[in-house]
Short mmCIF file of C-alpha atoms and ligand atoms in Angstrom, two decimals:
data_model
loop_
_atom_site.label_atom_id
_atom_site.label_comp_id
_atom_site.label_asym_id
_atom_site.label_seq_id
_atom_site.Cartn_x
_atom_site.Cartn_y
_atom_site.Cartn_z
CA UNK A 1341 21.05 -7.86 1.93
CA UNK A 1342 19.54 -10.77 4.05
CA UNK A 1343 16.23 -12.23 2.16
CA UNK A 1344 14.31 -15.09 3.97
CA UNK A 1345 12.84 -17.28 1.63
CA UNK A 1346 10.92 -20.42 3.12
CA UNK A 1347 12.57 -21.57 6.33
CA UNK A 1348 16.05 -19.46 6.33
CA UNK A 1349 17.48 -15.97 5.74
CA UNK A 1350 19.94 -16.13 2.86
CA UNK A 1351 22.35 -13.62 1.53
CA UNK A 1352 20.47 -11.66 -1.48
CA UNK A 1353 22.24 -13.59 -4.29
CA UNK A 1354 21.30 -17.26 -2.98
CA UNK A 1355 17.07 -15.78 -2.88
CA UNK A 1356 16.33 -17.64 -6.26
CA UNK A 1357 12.85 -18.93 -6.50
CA UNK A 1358 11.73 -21.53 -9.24
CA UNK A 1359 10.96 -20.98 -12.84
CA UNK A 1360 7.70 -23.03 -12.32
CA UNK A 1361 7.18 -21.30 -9.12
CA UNK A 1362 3.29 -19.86 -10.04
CA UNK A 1363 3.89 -16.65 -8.72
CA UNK A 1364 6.05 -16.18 -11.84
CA UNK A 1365 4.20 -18.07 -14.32
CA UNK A 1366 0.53 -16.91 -13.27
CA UNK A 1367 0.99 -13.60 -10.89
CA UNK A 1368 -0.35 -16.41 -8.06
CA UNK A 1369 0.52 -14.96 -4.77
CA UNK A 1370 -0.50 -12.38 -2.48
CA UNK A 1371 1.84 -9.26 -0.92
CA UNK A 1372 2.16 -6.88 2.10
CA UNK A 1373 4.13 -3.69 2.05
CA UNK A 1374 5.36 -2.69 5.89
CA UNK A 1375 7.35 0.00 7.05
CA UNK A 1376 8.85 0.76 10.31
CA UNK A 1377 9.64 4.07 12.69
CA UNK A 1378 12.83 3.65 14.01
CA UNK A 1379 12.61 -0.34 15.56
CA UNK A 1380 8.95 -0.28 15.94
CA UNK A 1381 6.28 -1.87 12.94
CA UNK A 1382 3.91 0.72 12.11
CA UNK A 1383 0.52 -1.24 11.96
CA UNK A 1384 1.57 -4.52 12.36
CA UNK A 1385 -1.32 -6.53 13.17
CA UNK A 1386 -2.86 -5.03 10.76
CA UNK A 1387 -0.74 -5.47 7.83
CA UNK A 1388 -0.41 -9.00 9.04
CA UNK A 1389 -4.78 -9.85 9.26
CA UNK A 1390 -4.60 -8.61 5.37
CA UNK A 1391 -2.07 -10.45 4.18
CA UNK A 1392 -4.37 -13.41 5.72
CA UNK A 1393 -7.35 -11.91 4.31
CA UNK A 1394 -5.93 -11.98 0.61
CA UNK A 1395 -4.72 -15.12 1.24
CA UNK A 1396 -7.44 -16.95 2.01
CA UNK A 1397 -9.86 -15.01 -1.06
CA UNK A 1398 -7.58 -16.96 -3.13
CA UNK A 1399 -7.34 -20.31 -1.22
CA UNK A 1400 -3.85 -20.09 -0.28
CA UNK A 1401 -2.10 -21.37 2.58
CA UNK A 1402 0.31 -18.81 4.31
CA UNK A 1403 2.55 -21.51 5.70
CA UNK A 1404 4.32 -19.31 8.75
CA UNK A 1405 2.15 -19.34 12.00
CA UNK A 1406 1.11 -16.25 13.32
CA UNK A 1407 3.03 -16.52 16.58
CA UNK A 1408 6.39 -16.26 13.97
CA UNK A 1409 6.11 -13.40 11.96
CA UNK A 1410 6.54 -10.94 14.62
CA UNK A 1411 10.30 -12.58 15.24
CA UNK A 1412 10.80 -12.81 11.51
CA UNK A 1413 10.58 -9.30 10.72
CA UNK A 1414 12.33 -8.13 13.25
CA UNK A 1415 15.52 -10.80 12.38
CA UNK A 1416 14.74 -9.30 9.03
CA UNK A 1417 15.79 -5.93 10.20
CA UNK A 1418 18.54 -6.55 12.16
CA UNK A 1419 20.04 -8.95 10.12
CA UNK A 1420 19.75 -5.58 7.28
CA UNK A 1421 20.68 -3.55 9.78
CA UNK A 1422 17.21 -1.28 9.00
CA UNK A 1423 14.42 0.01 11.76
CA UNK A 1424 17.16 0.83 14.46
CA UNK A 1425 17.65 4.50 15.17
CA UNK A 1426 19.00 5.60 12.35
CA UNK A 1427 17.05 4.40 9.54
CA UNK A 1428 13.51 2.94 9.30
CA UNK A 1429 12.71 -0.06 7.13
CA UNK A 1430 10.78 -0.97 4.61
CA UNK A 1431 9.33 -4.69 4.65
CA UNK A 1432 8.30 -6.90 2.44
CA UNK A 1433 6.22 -10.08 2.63
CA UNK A 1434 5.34 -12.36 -0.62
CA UNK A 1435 3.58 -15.45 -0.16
CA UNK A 1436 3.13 -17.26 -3.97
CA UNK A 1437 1.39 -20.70 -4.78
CA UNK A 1438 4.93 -22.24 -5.20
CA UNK A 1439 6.45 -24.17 -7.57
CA UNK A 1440 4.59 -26.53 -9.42
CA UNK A 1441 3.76 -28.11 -13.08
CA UNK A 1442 2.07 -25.69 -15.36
CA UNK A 1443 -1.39 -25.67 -15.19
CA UNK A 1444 -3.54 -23.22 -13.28
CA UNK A 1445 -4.54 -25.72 -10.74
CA UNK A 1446 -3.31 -24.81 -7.10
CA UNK A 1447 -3.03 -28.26 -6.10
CA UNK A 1448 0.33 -28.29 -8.88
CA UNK A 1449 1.95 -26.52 -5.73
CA UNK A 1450 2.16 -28.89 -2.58
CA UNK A 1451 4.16 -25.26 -0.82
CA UNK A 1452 3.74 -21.73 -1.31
CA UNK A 1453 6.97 -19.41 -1.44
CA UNK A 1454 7.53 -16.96 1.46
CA UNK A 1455 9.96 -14.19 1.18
CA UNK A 1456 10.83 -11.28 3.72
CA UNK A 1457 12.72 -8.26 2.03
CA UNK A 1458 13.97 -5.76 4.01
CA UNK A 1459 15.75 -2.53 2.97
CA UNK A 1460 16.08 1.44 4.32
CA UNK A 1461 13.06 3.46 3.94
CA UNK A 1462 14.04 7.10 2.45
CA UNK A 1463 11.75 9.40 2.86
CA UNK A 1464 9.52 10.84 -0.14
CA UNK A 1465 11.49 14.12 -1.25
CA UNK A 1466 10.40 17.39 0.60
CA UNK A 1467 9.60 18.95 -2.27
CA UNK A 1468 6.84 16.43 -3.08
CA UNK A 1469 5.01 17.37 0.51
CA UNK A 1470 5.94 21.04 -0.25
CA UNK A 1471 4.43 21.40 -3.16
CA UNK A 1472 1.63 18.37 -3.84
CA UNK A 1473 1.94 15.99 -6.62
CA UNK A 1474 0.62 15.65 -10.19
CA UNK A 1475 -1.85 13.10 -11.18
CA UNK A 1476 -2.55 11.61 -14.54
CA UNK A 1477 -6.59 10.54 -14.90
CA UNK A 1478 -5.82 6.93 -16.50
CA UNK A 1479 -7.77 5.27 -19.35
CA UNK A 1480 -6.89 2.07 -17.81
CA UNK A 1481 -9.97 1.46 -15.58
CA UNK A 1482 -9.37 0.00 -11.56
CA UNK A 1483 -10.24 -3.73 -11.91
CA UNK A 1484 -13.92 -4.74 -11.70
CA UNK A 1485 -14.21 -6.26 -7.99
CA UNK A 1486 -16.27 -9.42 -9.53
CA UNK A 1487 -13.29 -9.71 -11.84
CA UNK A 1488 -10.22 -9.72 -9.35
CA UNK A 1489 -10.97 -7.98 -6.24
CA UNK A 1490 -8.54 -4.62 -5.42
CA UNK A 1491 -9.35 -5.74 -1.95
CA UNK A 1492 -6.73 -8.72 -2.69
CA UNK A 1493 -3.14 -7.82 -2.55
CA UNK A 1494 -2.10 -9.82 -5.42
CA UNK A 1495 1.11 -10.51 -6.84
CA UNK A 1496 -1.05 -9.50 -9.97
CA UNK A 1497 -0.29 -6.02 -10.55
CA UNK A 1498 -0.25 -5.50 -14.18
CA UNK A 1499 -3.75 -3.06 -14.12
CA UNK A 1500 -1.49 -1.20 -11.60
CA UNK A 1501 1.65 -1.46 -13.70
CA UNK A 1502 -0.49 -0.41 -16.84
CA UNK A 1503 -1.68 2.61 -15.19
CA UNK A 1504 1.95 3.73 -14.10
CA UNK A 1505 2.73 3.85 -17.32
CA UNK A 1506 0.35 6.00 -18.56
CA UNK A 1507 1.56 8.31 -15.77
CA UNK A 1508 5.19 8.08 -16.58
CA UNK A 1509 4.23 8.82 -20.21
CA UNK A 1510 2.38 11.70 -18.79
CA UNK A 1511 5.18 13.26 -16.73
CA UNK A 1512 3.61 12.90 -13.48
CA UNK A 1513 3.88 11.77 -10.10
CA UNK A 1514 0.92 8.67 -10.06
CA UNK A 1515 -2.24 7.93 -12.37
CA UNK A 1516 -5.98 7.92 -10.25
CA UNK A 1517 -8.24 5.41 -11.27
CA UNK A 1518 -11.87 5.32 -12.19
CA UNK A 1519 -13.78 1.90 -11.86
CA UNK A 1520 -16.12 0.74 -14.53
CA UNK A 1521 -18.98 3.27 -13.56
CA UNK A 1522 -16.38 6.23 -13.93
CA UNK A 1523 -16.50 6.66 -10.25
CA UNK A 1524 -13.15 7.93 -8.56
CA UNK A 1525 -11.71 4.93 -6.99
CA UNK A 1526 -7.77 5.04 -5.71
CA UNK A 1527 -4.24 5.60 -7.26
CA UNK A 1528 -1.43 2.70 -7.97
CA UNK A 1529 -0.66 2.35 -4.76
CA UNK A 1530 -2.31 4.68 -2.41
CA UNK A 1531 -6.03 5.76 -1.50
CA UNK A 1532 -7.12 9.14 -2.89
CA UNK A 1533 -8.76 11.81 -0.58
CA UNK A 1534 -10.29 15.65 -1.51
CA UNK A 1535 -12.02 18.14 0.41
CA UNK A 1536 -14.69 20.63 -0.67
CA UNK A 1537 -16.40 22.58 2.04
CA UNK A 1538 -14.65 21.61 5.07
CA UNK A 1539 -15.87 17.90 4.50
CA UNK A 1540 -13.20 15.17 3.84
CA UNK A 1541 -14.69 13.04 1.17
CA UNK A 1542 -12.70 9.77 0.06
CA UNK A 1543 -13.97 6.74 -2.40
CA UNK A 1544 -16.29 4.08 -0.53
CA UNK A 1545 -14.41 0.19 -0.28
CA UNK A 1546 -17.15 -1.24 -2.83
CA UNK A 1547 -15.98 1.49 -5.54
CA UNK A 1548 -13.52 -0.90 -5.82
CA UNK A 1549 -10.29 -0.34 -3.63
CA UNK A 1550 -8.03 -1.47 -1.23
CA UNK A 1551 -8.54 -0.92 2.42
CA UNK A 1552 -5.77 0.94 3.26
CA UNK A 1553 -4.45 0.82 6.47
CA UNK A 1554 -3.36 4.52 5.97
CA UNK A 1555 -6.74 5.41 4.69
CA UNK A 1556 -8.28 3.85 7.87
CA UNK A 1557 -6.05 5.88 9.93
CA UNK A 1558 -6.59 8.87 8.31
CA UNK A 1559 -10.25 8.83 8.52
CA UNK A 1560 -9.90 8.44 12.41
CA UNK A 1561 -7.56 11.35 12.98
CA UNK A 1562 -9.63 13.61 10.62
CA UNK A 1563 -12.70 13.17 12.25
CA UNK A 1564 -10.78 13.50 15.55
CA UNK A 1565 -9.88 17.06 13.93
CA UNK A 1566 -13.72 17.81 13.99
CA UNK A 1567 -13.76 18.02 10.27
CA UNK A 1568 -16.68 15.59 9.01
CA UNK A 1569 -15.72 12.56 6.81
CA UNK A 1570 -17.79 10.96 4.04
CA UNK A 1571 -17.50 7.87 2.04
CA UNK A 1572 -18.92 7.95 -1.23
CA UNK A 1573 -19.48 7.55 -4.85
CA UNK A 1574 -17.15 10.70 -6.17
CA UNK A 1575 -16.87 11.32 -10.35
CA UNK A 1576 -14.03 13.91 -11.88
CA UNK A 1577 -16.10 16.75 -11.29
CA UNK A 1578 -16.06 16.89 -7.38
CA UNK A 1579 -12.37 16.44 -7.66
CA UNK A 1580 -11.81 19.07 -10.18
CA UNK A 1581 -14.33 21.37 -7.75
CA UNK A 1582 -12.42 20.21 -4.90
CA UNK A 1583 -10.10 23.15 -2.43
CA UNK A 1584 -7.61 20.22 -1.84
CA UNK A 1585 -6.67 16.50 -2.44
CA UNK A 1586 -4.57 14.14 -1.01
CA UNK A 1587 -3.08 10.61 -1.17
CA UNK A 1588 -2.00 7.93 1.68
CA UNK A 1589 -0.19 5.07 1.93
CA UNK A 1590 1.95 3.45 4.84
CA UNK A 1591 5.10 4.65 2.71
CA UNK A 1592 4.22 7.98 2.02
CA UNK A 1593 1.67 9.14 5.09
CA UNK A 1594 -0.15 11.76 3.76
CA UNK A 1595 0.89 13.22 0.17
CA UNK A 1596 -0.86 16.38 -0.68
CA UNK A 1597 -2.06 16.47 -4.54
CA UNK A 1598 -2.10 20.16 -6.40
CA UNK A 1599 -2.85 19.10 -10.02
CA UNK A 1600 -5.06 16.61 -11.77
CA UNK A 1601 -4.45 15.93 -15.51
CA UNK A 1602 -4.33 20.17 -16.39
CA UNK A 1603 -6.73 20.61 -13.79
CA UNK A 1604 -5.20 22.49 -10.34
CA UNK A 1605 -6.90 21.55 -7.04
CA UNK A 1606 -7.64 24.56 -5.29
CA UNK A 1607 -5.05 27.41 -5.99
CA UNK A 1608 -2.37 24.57 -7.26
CA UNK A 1609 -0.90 24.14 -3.27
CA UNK A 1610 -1.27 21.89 -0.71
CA UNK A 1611 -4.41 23.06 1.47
CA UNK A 1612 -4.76 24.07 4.90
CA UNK A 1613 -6.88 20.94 6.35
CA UNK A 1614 -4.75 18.84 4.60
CA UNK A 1615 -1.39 20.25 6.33
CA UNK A 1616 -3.96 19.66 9.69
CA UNK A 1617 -4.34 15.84 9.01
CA UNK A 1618 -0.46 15.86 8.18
CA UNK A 1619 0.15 17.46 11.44
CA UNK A 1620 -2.42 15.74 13.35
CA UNK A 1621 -1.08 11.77 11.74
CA UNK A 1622 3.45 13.37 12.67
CA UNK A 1623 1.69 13.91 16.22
CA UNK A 1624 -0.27 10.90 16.78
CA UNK A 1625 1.74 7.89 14.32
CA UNK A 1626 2.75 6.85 18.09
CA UNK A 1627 -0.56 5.46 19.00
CA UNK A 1628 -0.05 2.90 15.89
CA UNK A 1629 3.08 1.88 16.00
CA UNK A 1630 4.14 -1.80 17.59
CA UNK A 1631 5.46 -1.88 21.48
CA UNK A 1632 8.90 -1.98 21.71
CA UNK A 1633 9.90 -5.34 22.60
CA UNK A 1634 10.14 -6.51 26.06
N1 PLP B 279 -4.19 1.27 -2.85
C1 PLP B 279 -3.34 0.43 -3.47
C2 PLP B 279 -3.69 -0.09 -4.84
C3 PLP B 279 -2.13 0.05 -2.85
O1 PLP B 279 -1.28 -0.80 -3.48
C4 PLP B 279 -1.84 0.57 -1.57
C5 PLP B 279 -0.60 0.22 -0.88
O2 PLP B 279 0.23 -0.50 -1.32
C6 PLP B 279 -2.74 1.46 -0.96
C7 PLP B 279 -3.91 1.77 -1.62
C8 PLP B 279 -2.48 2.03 0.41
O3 PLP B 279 -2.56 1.04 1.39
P1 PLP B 279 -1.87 1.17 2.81
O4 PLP B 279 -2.32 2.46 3.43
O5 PLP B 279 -2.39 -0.01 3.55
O6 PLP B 279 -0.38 1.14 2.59
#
């Protein structure tokens, strides 16, 4: 495996990063998870604007300019020999304060740390989309926006981590969170979706989640569908009242959910509207996908 780290791609064992780097000693750094079809970014621009966004909410400078990256993840592929016909790629981008004296002060770090990992994307298994997943209701709570905003992708991700556990304690596929008002808010890492009535109902951004690109997407291509879309402020019960419930992210597309904590959604299977919006994002993932280079 080819990592670039800085200025250079270097072979996986030579992508050491300091001790005193802050991203280590502080979780100071920012992330982006990418994933290609076949040689083309799905969502580039995109992924790119909020890695800037979470960079600059914590006053860090991203030291790669925007002309490069497109270049640099393609190298990044090749060099992995990932996103080509045969296999698609997963990216991904970590920009940390650097290395620097301890001390929380920013200024410790005159350079942040860039790194580019690139590996083959396998697919969820079948039987996941089949049959919808399991989710575990957490007691950790989502992080309070004022706190440490879930709008940041942050290097962070230990009230993420915390609430994995609690799911792999629990036997089951992710953990949802509820924010500090025991509002529905999102999963580890994916946005959570449900449907009651022929309306698609997911979390509102100042619940307290990220703004998935997925979740954007999906949102477009549902209403597309002619099924109305609301975002709101959603507790337990309209999920446990729900017909059907699904998750995205750019890694998974659109993950159908059967069971929360003992509670099935619907009849315990995936849902007709939400095999629609699968169908409808297979047939349309085109539109959103990088042009091939010239
Ligand atoms: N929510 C969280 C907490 C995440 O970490 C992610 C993705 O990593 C998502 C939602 C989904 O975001 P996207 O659709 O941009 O991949």
């Amino acid at each position: 495996m080819w990592v670039f780290l800085n200025d250079r791609f270097v072979p996986k064992e030579e992508a050491v990063v300091s001790v005193f780097d802050h991203g280590f000693l502080y979780g100071d750094g920012v992330y982006e998870t990418l994933r290609s079809y076949g040689a083309r970014i799905f969502m580039r621009d995109q992924h790119l604007a909020r890695l800037r966004r979470s960079a600059e909410a914590i006053g860090l400078t991203i030291p790669i300019p925007d002309a490069q990256w497109r270049e640099l993840l393609h190298e990044s592929m090749r060099r992995n020999e990932v996103g080509n016909d045969h296999v698609d790629a997963y990216l991904r981008i970590t920009v940390s304060r650097g290395e620097g004296e301890i001390g929380l002060d920013p200024a410790l770090c005159p350079r942040s740390t860039v790194v580019i990992m690139t590996k083959a994307l396998h697919p969820s298994p079948a039987v996941l989309s089949r049959d919808g997943v399991s989710l575990t209701v957490a007691q950790t709570r989502r992080n309070l926006p004022a706190a440490l905003s879930p709008q940041i992708k942050s290097t962070n991700f230990l009230n993420n981590i915390l609430a994995k556990r609690e799911s792999i304690a629990a036997g089951t596929f992710d953990s949802l969170f509820l924010n500090w008002k025991e509002e529905l808010t999102e999963c580890t890492i994916s946005n959570l979706f449900f449907i009651s009535n022929g309306t698609v109902h997911t979390p509102a951004l100042d619940c307290g989640i990220l703004d998935g690109i997925t979740r954007a997407i999906v949102i477009t291509l549902a209403e597309e569908e002619g099924l109305p879309v609301k975002e709101g402020h959603y507790h337990l019960t309209d999920l446990r009242q729900a017909a059907e419930c699904f998750l995205t992210n750019t890694s998974m597309e659109v993950m159908p959910v059967s069971r929360v904590d003992a509670f099935p959604i619907g009849d315990g299977r995936p849902g007709p509207l939400t095999r629609r919006i699968q169908a409808r994002f297979a047939a349309s993932r085109h539109r959103f996908l990088e042009p091939l280079a010239p």
